[in-house]
Structures are given as structure tokens and as C-alpha cells.
């Protein structure tokens, strides 16, 4: 059992399991992501002072306007993970294809999928954003890792989590034995345990959705939102998935990004956003669904596969699913 001052690295050393090649691999990978998170956190705090607000002047592969910090964050996470020598394949929301892992493409044991700066339109207004990640063990051997290693359902993920850059910087991870939370102590420069095996809050009648899109929603989602409003639910929408997810996990609620008439698959990316958060949600006693199927059971057909997602309190997700039963 970890003390309240347990560091992320020590905690991850204690939480490895037989699915990792070496007992220290989980800690090394999380430490790399945590280091990237410290760098991103510091860049965000000083973004206005260093003229790294605003657009990078291009759209990413799925059409979102890329912010300067999206590009910085993407490179920092990739470099931190590459430095471990453990990663054979990586893919992020900001890259069309897989990221080149050099020699480790053959020798590395792990595949990492990530969204370096989720909710990046919040950067310029000092609202919360985050980094989301998921880790798989590779399947192929002796060849450069490829699609077979990375196009996999979340049910095969070994570990996942996020770094939330809010009023404090929080690191969350699960390796399949609970969801654990650490807070960055900026003075010590370390993430210290602030919540072990945290359980998702009970239902508190909160929903998080961009209801401005409801003119394009389909009947199951329209009926659901009318129902929850008739029951007196409160709406809370930060506009950064990771921040809305974290808020609902701690305070109770459901986040919804449905498919709609113009985007039947919705907006969110299965590999980089949905599957990792689904693993965290389930490990905290919550749930994640596309309306009918558990998010972690969905097989990606491409790196940037999109899916509708409803995630949060398990009872709330079950209620939503009832509106989607035809
Ligand atoms: O990464 C996609 C994302 O930025 C999420 O973080 C966020 O919840 C969502 O898009 C916001 O989308 P919209 O602006 O359509 O509400
Ligand atoms: Mn995102």
C-alpha cells in the first residue's frame, strides 16, 4: 500500500503486472509521459508570455485547427517516449500515420496512442486541457511494428490515463487495477499520490454535451436530453473531453458526444481519446459506450477512427443506452 507521498514512479513500480515485459517498464513509460506533461504544463502556464498562443496555421488530419501548443505537445510526448527505447509504434491525433520509432520499431515492446493536447481550443482562455494516452503490448515480433500492433480495440490496452492541466496538474493512470491519481507538486517537480483506486462518483444528475449541435442530433439523443432536462439535470460543458471527463468522474455525471446527421460517427477519436478514457472509467466503476456497444469492444478500422461516445457514471450510461435501443 502506498503512502500519501508516494511518487508516480514508485507507485507504477508497485503496480506492474505480468503483462509487461519487465517490471520497471510501466514506471518508465509513465515517467516519460509525466515528464512530457510537466513540460507541457509549464509551456501552457507561460503561453501568453512566450507567444505560443493561437493557431499553428494548419488543420490536423481530422480537420481540427492545429494550435501551436498541439504541435509542441505532440513533439514533446513523442520525444519523451522515444527516449525510453521501449516503444515500437506510436500514433497521435496530430499525425496522419504512425510516428517513426527508428530501431525501436523492431525491438520495442509497447505501442502508445495519444492525444497530446486535448481540448486545445481552451488554451488561449486559460481553461483546462489535457494529454490522453493508452499503452498496448506489441503483437508482432522481429519486424517493424505496423497496423496489426496498433489497430486494436481498447479491450487489449494494458494501461491508460491522462494528464490534466487545470488549476493543478493531475496525472491519472490505470494498469488494470484501479484508477490512481497524482498531483504535480511544482516545488518538488514530482507527481504525488492524491487518490488511489478512486471510484467514480455516484449519479449527481449532471450531463456534459455540446447541445448547440442538437439541431443535427438523432431522435435517441434528443429524447435522452429532453428526459434528463425534465428530471432537473444540470448541464456542465468545459469543451475539453479530458476536463469534462475528470469533472464527472470526481463529481458524478455523463459526458456525451453523439453522432449526428452530418457526422454519424461523431467527433471523438477512438484510439487517442475514447478507448484510453474508457479504460479509466471502467477501472473507476464507470462505463463508456457508443450508445449500443462498449467503447473498449470497438475495433478501429483506421488510426483516426471516430466514434460517438457516452462516458461517465455507469447508471447514467445505462440510462442513455436505453434511449438507443431500437
Ligand atoms: O478533441 C476533441 C474535442 O476538443 C474534445 O476535447 C471536446 O470535448 C470536443 O472536441 C469539443 O467539441 P465541440 O467544440 O464540438 O463541442
Ligand atoms: Mn482531443
mmCIF file of C-alpha atoms and ligand atoms in Angstrom:
data_model
loop_
_atom_site.group_PDB
_atom_site.id
_atom_site.type_symbol
_atom_site.label_atom_id
_atom_site.label_comp_id
_atom_site.label_asym_id
_atom_site.label_seq_id
_atom_site.Cartn_x
_atom_site.Cartn_y
_atom_site.Cartn_z
ATOM 1 C CA UNK A 1 0.000 0.000 0.000
ATOM 2 C CA UNK A 2 1.353 3.403 -0.973
ATOM 3 C CA UNK A 3 1.694 6.302 1.415
ATOM 4 C CA UNK A 4 0.160 9.675 0.636
ATOM 5 C CA UNK A 5 3.569 10.864 -0.531
ATOM 6 C CA UNK A 6 4.106 8.001 -2.926
ATOM 7 C CA UNK A 7 5.538 9.246 -6.208
ATOM 8 C CA UNK A 8 4.137 8.264 -9.587
ATOM 9 C CA UNK A 9 7.291 6.333 -10.435
ATOM 10 C CA UNK A 10 7.285 4.320 -7.205
ATOM 11 C CA UNK A 11 3.565 3.652 -7.434
ATOM 12 C CA UNK A 12 3.903 2.416 -11.013
ATOM 13 C CA UNK A 13 6.792 0.159 -9.987
ATOM 14 C CA UNK A 14 4.457 -1.405 -7.414
ATOM 15 C CA UNK A 15 1.573 -1.686 -9.900
ATOM 16 C CA UNK A 16 3.271 -3.547 -12.727
ATOM 17 C CA UNK A 17 1.913 -6.942 -13.680
ATOM 18 C CA UNK A 18 2.784 -9.999 -15.768
ATOM 19 C CA UNK A 19 1.604 -8.365 -18.971
ATOM 20 C CA UNK A 20 4.648 -6.098 -19.009
ATOM 21 C CA UNK A 21 7.950 -7.467 -20.356
ATOM 22 C CA UNK A 22 9.964 -6.050 -17.440
ATOM 23 C CA UNK A 23 8.611 -4.981 -14.042
ATOM 24 C CA UNK A 24 10.003 -1.462 -14.495
ATOM 25 C CA UNK A 25 8.520 -0.870 -17.975
ATOM 26 C CA UNK A 26 5.237 0.618 -16.768
ATOM 27 C CA UNK A 27 7.051 3.070 -14.498
ATOM 28 C CA UNK A 28 9.492 4.058 -17.252
ATOM 29 C CA UNK A 29 6.690 4.705 -19.751
ATOM 30 C CA UNK A 30 4.541 6.651 -17.277
ATOM 31 C CA UNK A 31 7.556 8.609 -16.131
ATOM 32 C CA UNK A 32 8.226 9.630 -19.754
ATOM 33 C CA UNK A 33 4.637 10.772 -20.234
ATOM 34 C CA UNK A 34 4.734 12.524 -16.856
ATOM 35 C CA UNK A 35 7.910 14.380 -17.852
ATOM 36 C CA UNK A 36 6.303 15.479 -21.102
ATOM 37 C CA UNK A 37 3.300 16.566 -19.022
ATOM 38 C CA UNK A 38 5.486 18.739 -16.781
ATOM 39 C CA UNK A 39 6.958 20.397 -19.845
ATOM 40 C CA UNK A 40 3.538 20.959 -21.434
ATOM 41 C CA UNK A 41 2.160 22.282 -18.140
ATOM 42 C CA UNK A 42 4.981 24.782 -17.908
ATOM 43 C CA UNK A 43 4.545 25.835 -21.548
ATOM 44 C CA UNK A 44 0.811 26.321 -21.034
ATOM 45 C CA UNK A 45 1.364 28.432 -17.928
ATOM 46 C CA UNK A 46 3.651 30.763 -19.851
ATOM 47 C CA UNK A 47 1.998 30.513 -23.262
ATOM 48 C CA UNK A 48 0.920 34.163 -23.453
ATOM 49 C CA UNK A 49 4.353 35.311 -22.313
ATOM 50 C CA UNK A 50 6.124 33.289 -24.986
ATOM 51 C CA UNK A 51 3.759 33.940 -27.900
ATOM 52 C CA UNK A 52 2.710 30.300 -28.196
ATOM 53 C CA UNK A 53 -0.983 31.021 -28.082
ATOM 54 C CA UNK A 54 -3.114 30.580 -31.138
ATOM 55 C CA UNK A 55 -3.195 28.641 -34.337
ATOM 56 C CA UNK A 56 -0.234 26.925 -35.947
ATOM 57 C CA UNK A 57 -1.821 27.875 -39.266
ATOM 58 C CA UNK A 58 -2.870 24.403 -40.393
ATOM 59 C CA UNK A 59 -5.506 21.760 -39.750
ATOM 60 C CA UNK A 60 -4.631 18.337 -38.360
ATOM 61 C CA UNK A 61 -5.509 15.138 -40.184
ATOM 62 C CA UNK A 62 -9.108 15.124 -38.960
ATOM 63 C CA UNK A 63 -9.683 18.771 -39.793
ATOM 64 C CA UNK A 64 -9.302 20.423 -36.362
ATOM 65 C CA UNK A 65 -7.396 23.696 -36.426
ATOM 66 C CA UNK A 66 -3.938 22.916 -35.003
ATOM 67 C CA UNK A 67 -2.806 25.188 -32.187
ATOM 68 C CA UNK A 68 0.878 25.987 -31.675
ATOM 69 C CA UNK A 69 0.766 24.010 -28.425
ATOM 70 C CA UNK A 70 -0.704 20.993 -30.232
ATOM 71 C CA UNK A 71 2.457 20.822 -32.296
ATOM 72 C CA UNK A 72 4.774 21.442 -29.339
ATOM 73 C CA UNK A 73 2.924 18.900 -27.180
ATOM 74 C CA UNK A 74 2.940 16.293 -29.898
ATOM 75 C CA UNK A 75 6.710 16.512 -30.315
ATOM 76 C CA UNK A 76 7.404 16.546 -26.587
ATOM 77 C CA UNK A 77 5.352 13.420 -25.880
ATOM 78 C CA UNK A 78 6.881 11.589 -28.861
ATOM 79 C CA UNK A 79 10.434 12.515 -27.858
ATOM 80 C CA UNK A 80 9.894 11.518 -24.233
ATOM 81 C CA UNK A 81 8.518 8.126 -25.257
ATOM 82 C CA UNK A 82 11.204 7.543 -27.896
ATOM 83 C CA UNK A 83 13.891 8.214 -25.282
ATOM 84 C CA UNK A 84 12.738 5.148 -23.327
ATOM 85 C CA UNK A 85 13.685 2.806 -26.202
ATOM 86 C CA UNK A 86 10.622 0.765 -25.213
ATOM 87 C CA UNK A 87 8.152 1.993 -27.830
ATOM 88 C CA UNK A 88 7.885 0.279 -31.214
ATOM 89 C CA UNK A 89 4.898 2.195 -32.558
ATOM 90 C CA UNK A 90 3.176 5.451 -31.747
ATOM 91 C CA UNK A 91 0.317 7.335 -33.205
ATOM 92 C CA UNK A 92 -1.261 10.618 -32.168
ATOM 93 C CA UNK A 93 -4.186 12.796 -33.057
ATOM 94 C CA UNK A 94 -1.807 15.246 -34.740
ATOM 95 C CA UNK A 95 -0.176 12.809 -37.202
ATOM 96 C CA UNK A 96 -1.744 11.182 -40.252
ATOM 97 C CA UNK A 97 0.294 7.994 -39.964
ATOM 98 C CA UNK A 98 2.397 6.194 -37.373
ATOM 99 C CA UNK A 99 5.314 8.092 -35.842
ATOM 100 C CA UNK A 100 8.756 6.765 -36.811
ATOM 101 C CA UNK A 101 10.269 4.907 -33.860
ATOM 102 C CA UNK A 102 13.639 4.154 -35.506
ATOM 103 C CA UNK A 103 15.410 0.970 -34.329
ATOM 104 C CA UNK A 104 12.853 0.531 -31.549
ATOM 105 C CA UNK A 105 10.231 -0.220 -34.235
ATOM 106 C CA UNK A 106 11.675 -3.750 -34.163
ATOM 107 C CA UNK A 107 12.972 -4.022 -30.591
ATOM 108 C CA UNK A 108 10.435 -2.009 -28.573
ATOM 109 C CA UNK A 109 7.729 -3.903 -26.713
ATOM 110 C CA UNK A 110 4.983 -1.282 -26.474
ATOM 111 C CA UNK A 111 2.612 0.689 -28.640
ATOM 112 C CA UNK A 112 1.430 4.097 -27.434
ATOM 113 C CA UNK A 113 -1.553 6.063 -28.725
ATOM 114 C CA UNK A 114 -2.079 9.616 -27.510
ATOM 115 C CA UNK A 115 -3.809 12.951 -27.846
ATOM 116 C CA UNK A 116 -1.072 15.390 -26.812
ATOM 117 C CA UNK A 117 -3.263 18.427 -26.093
ATOM 118 C CA UNK A 118 -6.935 17.544 -25.840
ATOM 119 C CA UNK A 119 -9.328 20.483 -25.880
ATOM 120 C CA UNK A 120 -6.673 22.763 -27.328
ATOM 121 C CA UNK A 121 -9.184 25.472 -28.252
ATOM 122 C CA UNK A 122 -9.249 26.146 -24.471
ATOM 123 C CA UNK A 123 -5.556 27.117 -24.378
ATOM 124 C CA UNK A 124 -5.995 30.761 -25.278
ATOM 125 C CA UNK A 125 -8.510 31.344 -22.482
ATOM 126 C CA UNK A 126 -6.588 29.578 -19.701
ATOM 127 C CA UNK A 127 -9.259 26.876 -19.371
ATOM 128 C CA UNK A 128 -8.342 23.225 -18.611
ATOM 129 C CA UNK A 129 -6.885 20.903 -21.244
ATOM 130 C CA UNK A 130 -5.037 17.584 -21.050
ATOM 131 C CA UNK A 131 -2.911 14.824 -22.537
ATOM 132 C CA UNK A 132 -4.585 11.412 -23.023
ATOM 133 C CA UNK A 133 -2.659 8.153 -23.575
ATOM 134 C CA UNK A 134 -3.098 4.419 -23.974
ATOM 135 C CA UNK A 135 -0.466 1.655 -23.965
ATOM 136 C CA UNK A 136 -0.598 -1.757 -25.668
ATOM 137 C CA UNK A 137 1.931 -4.603 -25.705
ATOM 138 C CA UNK A 138 3.055 -5.271 -29.286
ATOM 139 C CA UNK A 139 1.765 -8.347 -31.114
ATOM 140 C CA UNK A 140 4.330 -8.783 -33.898
ATOM 141 C CA UNK A 141 7.904 -9.989 -33.344
ATOM 142 C CA UNK A 142 11.169 -9.366 -35.219
ATOM 143 C CA UNK A 143 9.703 -6.920 -37.750
ATOM 144 C CA UNK A 144 8.943 -3.187 -37.596
ATOM 145 C CA UNK A 145 5.661 -2.728 -35.768
ATOM 146 C CA UNK A 146 2.717 -1.945 -38.034
ATOM 147 C CA UNK A 147 -1.042 -1.777 -38.289
ATOM 148 C CA UNK A 148 -1.551 -5.148 -36.598
ATOM 149 C CA UNK A 149 0.085 -3.762 -33.455
ATOM 150 C CA UNK A 150 -1.833 -0.524 -33.277
ATOM 151 C CA UNK A 151 -5.288 -1.022 -34.834
ATOM 152 C CA UNK A 152 -6.681 -2.809 -31.796
ATOM 153 C CA UNK A 153 -9.675 -2.449 -29.507
ATOM 154 C CA UNK A 154 -9.320 -0.845 -26.120
ATOM 155 C CA UNK A 155 -10.007 -4.236 -24.525
ATOM 156 C CA UNK A 156 -6.362 -5.075 -25.332
ATOM 157 C CA UNK A 157 -4.929 -1.947 -23.689
ATOM 158 C CA UNK A 158 -2.541 -2.636 -20.785
ATOM 159 C CA UNK A 159 -2.578 0.843 -19.323
ATOM 160 C CA UNK A 160 -4.093 4.237 -19.969
ATOM 161 C CA UNK A 161 -4.540 7.617 -18.396
ATOM 162 C CA UNK A 162 -4.254 11.339 -18.769
ATOM 163 C CA UNK A 163 -2.536 14.456 -17.547
ATOM 164 C CA UNK A 164 -4.993 17.245 -16.758
ATOM 165 C CA UNK A 165 -3.680 20.816 -16.862
ATOM 166 C CA UNK A 166 -6.180 22.642 -14.689
ATOM 167 C CA UNK A 167 -5.951 24.694 -11.516
ATOM 168 C CA UNK A 168 -3.427 21.986 -10.623
ATOM 169 C CA UNK A 169 -1.771 19.388 -12.843
ATOM 170 C CA UNK A 170 -3.153 15.902 -12.258
ATOM 171 C CA UNK A 171 -1.717 12.630 -13.570
ATOM 172 C CA UNK A 172 -4.150 9.707 -13.730
ATOM 173 C CA UNK A 173 -3.257 6.169 -14.725
ATOM 174 C CA UNK A 174 -4.598 2.668 -14.598
ATOM 175 C CA UNK A 175 -2.769 -0.545 -15.366
ATOM 176 C CA UNK A 176 -5.948 -2.572 -14.888
ATOM 177 C CA UNK A 177 -6.040 -2.499 -11.098
ATOM 178 C CA UNK A 178 -7.913 0.678 -10.232
ATOM 179 C CA UNK A 179 -7.561 4.283 -11.330
ATOM 180 C CA UNK A 180 -4.899 6.243 -9.473
ATOM 181 C CA UNK A 181 -4.425 9.997 -9.254
ATOM 182 C CA UNK A 182 -1.342 12.097 -8.579
ATOM 183 C CA UNK A 183 -0.943 15.839 -8.221
ATOM 184 C CA UNK A 184 2.123 17.631 -9.517
ATOM 185 C CA UNK A 185 3.916 19.412 -6.703
ATOM 186 C CA UNK A 186 5.571 22.209 -8.663
ATOM 187 C CA UNK A 187 8.080 22.812 -5.893
ATOM 188 C CA UNK A 188 9.290 19.219 -5.787
ATOM 189 C CA UNK A 189 8.747 18.674 -9.516
ATOM 190 C CA UNK A 190 7.126 15.323 -8.794
ATOM 191 C CA UNK A 191 3.663 13.798 -9.072
ATOM 192 C CA UNK A 192 2.490 12.672 -5.622
ATOM 193 C CA UNK A 193 -0.332 10.255 -4.895
ATOM 194 C CA UNK A 194 -3.590 12.050 -4.058
ATOM 195 C CA UNK A 195 -6.130 9.329 -4.839
ATOM 196 C CA UNK A 196 -5.615 5.558 -5.006
ATOM 197 C CA UNK A 197 -8.212 3.245 -6.580
ATOM 198 C CA UNK A 198 -10.599 6.160 -6.928
ATOM 199 C CA UNK A 199 -14.245 5.245 -7.542
ATOM 200 C CA UNK A 200 -16.401 7.190 -9.959
ATOM 201 C CA UNK A 201 -18.847 9.451 -8.096
ATOM 202 C CA UNK A 202 -22.463 8.291 -7.905
ATOM 203 C CA UNK A 203 -25.026 9.835 -10.205
ATOM 204 C CA UNK A 204 -25.442 13.527 -9.473
ATOM 205 C CA UNK A 205 -27.759 14.469 -12.344
ATOM 206 C CA UNK A 206 -25.189 16.254 -14.461
ATOM 207 C CA UNK A 207 -24.731 15.963 -18.228
ATOM 208 C CA UNK A 208 -21.957 17.380 -20.399
ATOM 209 C CA UNK A 209 -22.721 17.797 -24.097
ATOM 210 C CA UNK A 210 -22.471 20.417 -26.804
ATOM 211 C CA UNK A 211 -26.198 20.930 -27.006
ATOM 212 C CA UNK A 212 -25.640 23.619 -29.629
ATOM 213 C CA UNK A 213 -25.391 20.683 -32.040
ATOM 214 C CA UNK A 214 -28.795 19.287 -31.059
ATOM 215 C CA UNK A 215 -30.385 20.559 -34.270
ATOM 216 C CA UNK A 216 -28.410 17.796 -36.021
ATOM 217 C CA UNK A 217 -28.906 15.112 -33.349
ATOM 218 C CA UNK A 218 -30.911 11.958 -33.949
ATOM 219 C CA UNK A 219 -34.051 11.061 -32.012
ATOM 220 C CA UNK A 220 -32.440 8.820 -29.360
ATOM 221 C CA UNK A 221 -30.157 11.658 -28.253
ATOM 222 C CA UNK A 222 -32.913 14.283 -28.483
ATOM 223 C CA UNK A 223 -35.245 12.106 -26.409
ATOM 224 C CA UNK A 224 -32.490 11.427 -23.870
ATOM 225 C CA UNK A 225 -31.590 15.083 -23.412
ATOM 226 C CA UNK A 226 -35.248 16.062 -23.050
ATOM 227 C CA UNK A 227 -35.619 13.322 -20.441
ATOM 228 C CA UNK A 228 -32.627 14.406 -18.353
ATOM 229 C CA UNK A 229 -33.732 18.033 -18.500
ATOM 230 C CA UNK A 230 -37.231 17.043 -17.404
ATOM 231 C CA UNK A 231 -35.579 15.290 -14.447
ATOM 232 C CA UNK A 232 -33.825 18.522 -13.482
ATOM 233 C CA UNK A 233 -30.275 17.618 -14.522
ATOM 234 C CA UNK A 234 -27.637 20.364 -14.651
ATOM 235 C CA UNK A 235 -25.561 20.959 -17.761
ATOM 236 C CA UNK A 236 -21.772 21.365 -17.386
ATOM 237 C CA UNK A 237 -19.621 21.582 -20.521
ATOM 238 C CA UNK A 238 -15.996 22.681 -20.440
ATOM 239 C CA UNK A 239 -15.343 21.807 -24.088
ATOM 240 C CA UNK A 240 -12.273 19.682 -23.370
ATOM 241 C CA UNK A 241 -13.148 15.996 -23.160
ATOM 242 C CA UNK A 242 -10.465 15.192 -20.616
ATOM 243 C CA UNK A 243 -11.588 18.018 -18.334
ATOM 244 C CA UNK A 244 -15.295 17.184 -18.614
ATOM 245 C CA UNK A 245 -14.466 13.511 -18.052
ATOM 246 C CA UNK A 246 -12.395 14.254 -14.945
ATOM 247 C CA UNK A 247 -15.014 16.569 -13.519
ATOM 248 C CA UNK A 248 -17.742 13.980 -13.987
ATOM 249 C CA UNK A 249 -15.590 11.201 -12.567
ATOM 250 C CA UNK A 250 -14.974 13.212 -9.410
ATOM 251 C CA UNK A 251 -18.416 14.792 -9.058
ATOM 252 C CA UNK A 252 -20.768 12.458 -10.932
ATOM 253 C CA UNK A 253 -22.221 12.841 -14.396
ATOM 254 C CA UNK A 254 -22.135 11.734 -18.015
ATOM 255 C CA UNK A 255 -20.276 13.199 -20.998
ATOM 256 C CA UNK A 256 -21.965 12.773 -24.383
ATOM 257 C CA UNK A 257 -20.605 13.405 -27.867
ATOM 258 C CA UNK A 258 -23.166 11.746 -30.138
ATOM 259 C CA UNK A 259 -23.001 11.001 -33.813
ATOM 260 C CA UNK A 260 -25.409 13.257 -35.671
ATOM 261 C CA UNK A 261 -26.986 13.742 -39.077
ATOM 262 C CA UNK A 262 -23.926 15.407 -40.587
ATOM 263 C CA UNK A 263 -21.285 13.347 -38.675
ATOM 264 C CA UNK A 264 -22.763 9.893 -37.960
ATOM 265 C CA UNK A 265 -19.549 8.807 -36.227
ATOM 266 C CA UNK A 266 -19.361 11.920 -34.090
ATOM 267 C CA UNK A 267 -16.133 13.803 -33.488
ATOM 268 C CA UNK A 268 -14.029 11.928 -30.967
ATOM 269 C CA UNK A 269 -11.195 9.604 -31.916
ATOM 270 C CA UNK A 270 -11.442 6.016 -30.713
ATOM 271 C CA UNK A 271 -7.733 5.307 -30.304
ATOM 272 C CA UNK A 272 -6.420 8.595 -28.945
ATOM 273 C CA UNK A 273 -9.307 9.755 -26.774
ATOM 274 C CA UNK A 274 -12.138 7.281 -26.283
ATOM 275 C CA UNK A 275 -10.507 3.909 -25.594
ATOM 276 C CA UNK A 276 -7.996 5.245 -23.011
ATOM 277 C CA UNK A 277 -10.656 7.178 -21.101
ATOM 278 C CA UNK A 278 -12.991 4.188 -21.323
ATOM 279 C CA UNK A 279 -10.388 2.049 -19.551
ATOM 280 C CA UNK A 280 -10.010 4.665 -16.812
ATOM 281 C CA UNK A 281 -13.798 4.984 -16.498
ATOM 282 C CA UNK A 282 -14.285 1.229 -16.141
ATOM 283 C CA UNK A 283 -11.466 0.941 -13.632
ATOM 284 C CA UNK A 284 -13.203 3.605 -11.558
ATOM 285 C CA UNK A 285 -16.523 1.752 -11.728
ATOM 286 C CA UNK A 286 -17.946 3.833 -14.591
ATOM 287 C CA UNK A 287 -18.744 2.940 -18.193
ATOM 288 C CA UNK A 288 -18.249 4.097 -21.774
ATOM 289 C CA UNK A 289 -20.451 3.269 -24.750
ATOM 290 C CA UNK A 290 -21.192 4.379 -28.297
ATOM 291 C CA UNK A 291 -24.884 4.027 -27.423
ATOM 292 C CA UNK A 292 -25.030 0.303 -28.055
ATOM 293 C CA UNK A 293 -21.525 -1.150 -27.777
ATOM 294 C CA UNK A 294 -18.918 -0.739 -25.051
ATOM 295 C CA UNK A 295 -16.218 1.607 -26.360
ATOM 296 C CA UNK A 296 -13.482 -0.885 -25.489
ATOM 297 C CA UNK A 297 -15.082 -3.520 -27.728
ATOM 298 C CA UNK A 298 -14.967 -1.386 -30.873
ATOM 299 C CA UNK A 299 -12.338 -2.467 -33.434
ATOM 300 C CA UNK A 300 -10.678 0.524 -35.100
ATOM 301 C CA UNK A 301 -10.568 0.338 -38.882
ATOM 302 C CA UNK A 302 -8.073 3.189 -39.179
ATOM 303 C CA UNK A 303 -5.834 5.255 -36.868
ATOM 304 C CA UNK A 304 -8.241 8.185 -36.865
ATOM 305 C CA UNK A 305 -11.393 6.103 -36.437
ATOM 306 C CA UNK A 306 -14.136 8.234 -34.898
ATOM 307 C CA UNK A 307 -16.965 7.090 -32.687
ATOM 308 C CA UNK A 308 -19.899 8.558 -30.785
ATOM 309 C CA UNK A 309 -19.165 8.321 -27.067
ATOM 310 C CA UNK A 310 -21.153 8.456 -23.834
ATOM 311 C CA UNK A 311 -18.907 8.102 -20.774
ATOM 312 C CA UNK A 312 -19.118 8.517 -17.041
ATOM 313 C CA UNK A 313 -21.296 7.184 -14.261
ATOM 314 C CA UNK A 314 -22.371 3.609 -15.122
ATOM 315 C CA UNK A 315 -26.064 4.159 -14.277
ATOM 316 C CA UNK A 316 -26.152 7.269 -16.449
ATOM 317 C CA UNK A 317 -24.563 5.414 -19.375
ATOM 318 C CA UNK A 318 -27.060 2.555 -18.934
ATOM 319 C CA UNK A 319 -29.928 5.069 -18.966
ATOM 320 C CA UNK A 320 -28.590 6.637 -22.169
ATOM 321 C CA UNK A 321 -28.272 3.218 -23.796
ATOM 322 C CA UNK A 322 -31.958 2.561 -23.134
ATOM 323 C CA UNK A 323 -32.784 5.501 -25.438
ATOM 324 C CA UNK A 324 -30.611 3.922 -28.153
ATOM 325 C CA UNK A 325 -32.284 0.509 -28.066
ATOM 326 C CA UNK A 326 -34.369 0.344 -31.219
HETATM 327 O O1 LIG B 1 -10.634 16.578 -29.122
HETATM 328 C C1 LIG B 1 -11.928 16.888 -29.432
HETATM 329 C C2 LIG B 1 -12.501 17.919 -28.531
HETATM 330 O O2 LIG B 1 -11.696 19.076 -28.442
HETATM 331 C C3 LIG B 1 -12.828 17.424 -27.106
HETATM 332 O O3 LIG B 1 -11.775 17.605 -26.224
HETATM 333 C C4 LIG B 1 -14.024 18.247 -26.742
HETATM 334 O O4 LIG B 1 -14.824 17.648 -25.765
HETATM 335 C C5 LIG B 1 -14.711 18.386 -28.047
HETATM 336 O O5 LIG B 1 -13.736 18.273 -29.070
HETATM 337 C C6 LIG B 1 -15.389 19.711 -28.189
HETATM 338 O O6 LIG B 1 -16.073 19.727 -29.371
HETATM 339 P P1 LIG B 1 -17.165 20.851 -29.681
HETATM 340 O O7 LIG B 1 -16.386 22.129 -29.864
HETATM 341 O O8 LIG B 1 -17.799 20.381 -30.933
HETATM 342 O O9 LIG B 1 -18.082 20.915 -28.520
HETATM 343 MN MN1 LIG B 2 -8.811 15.740 -28.250
#
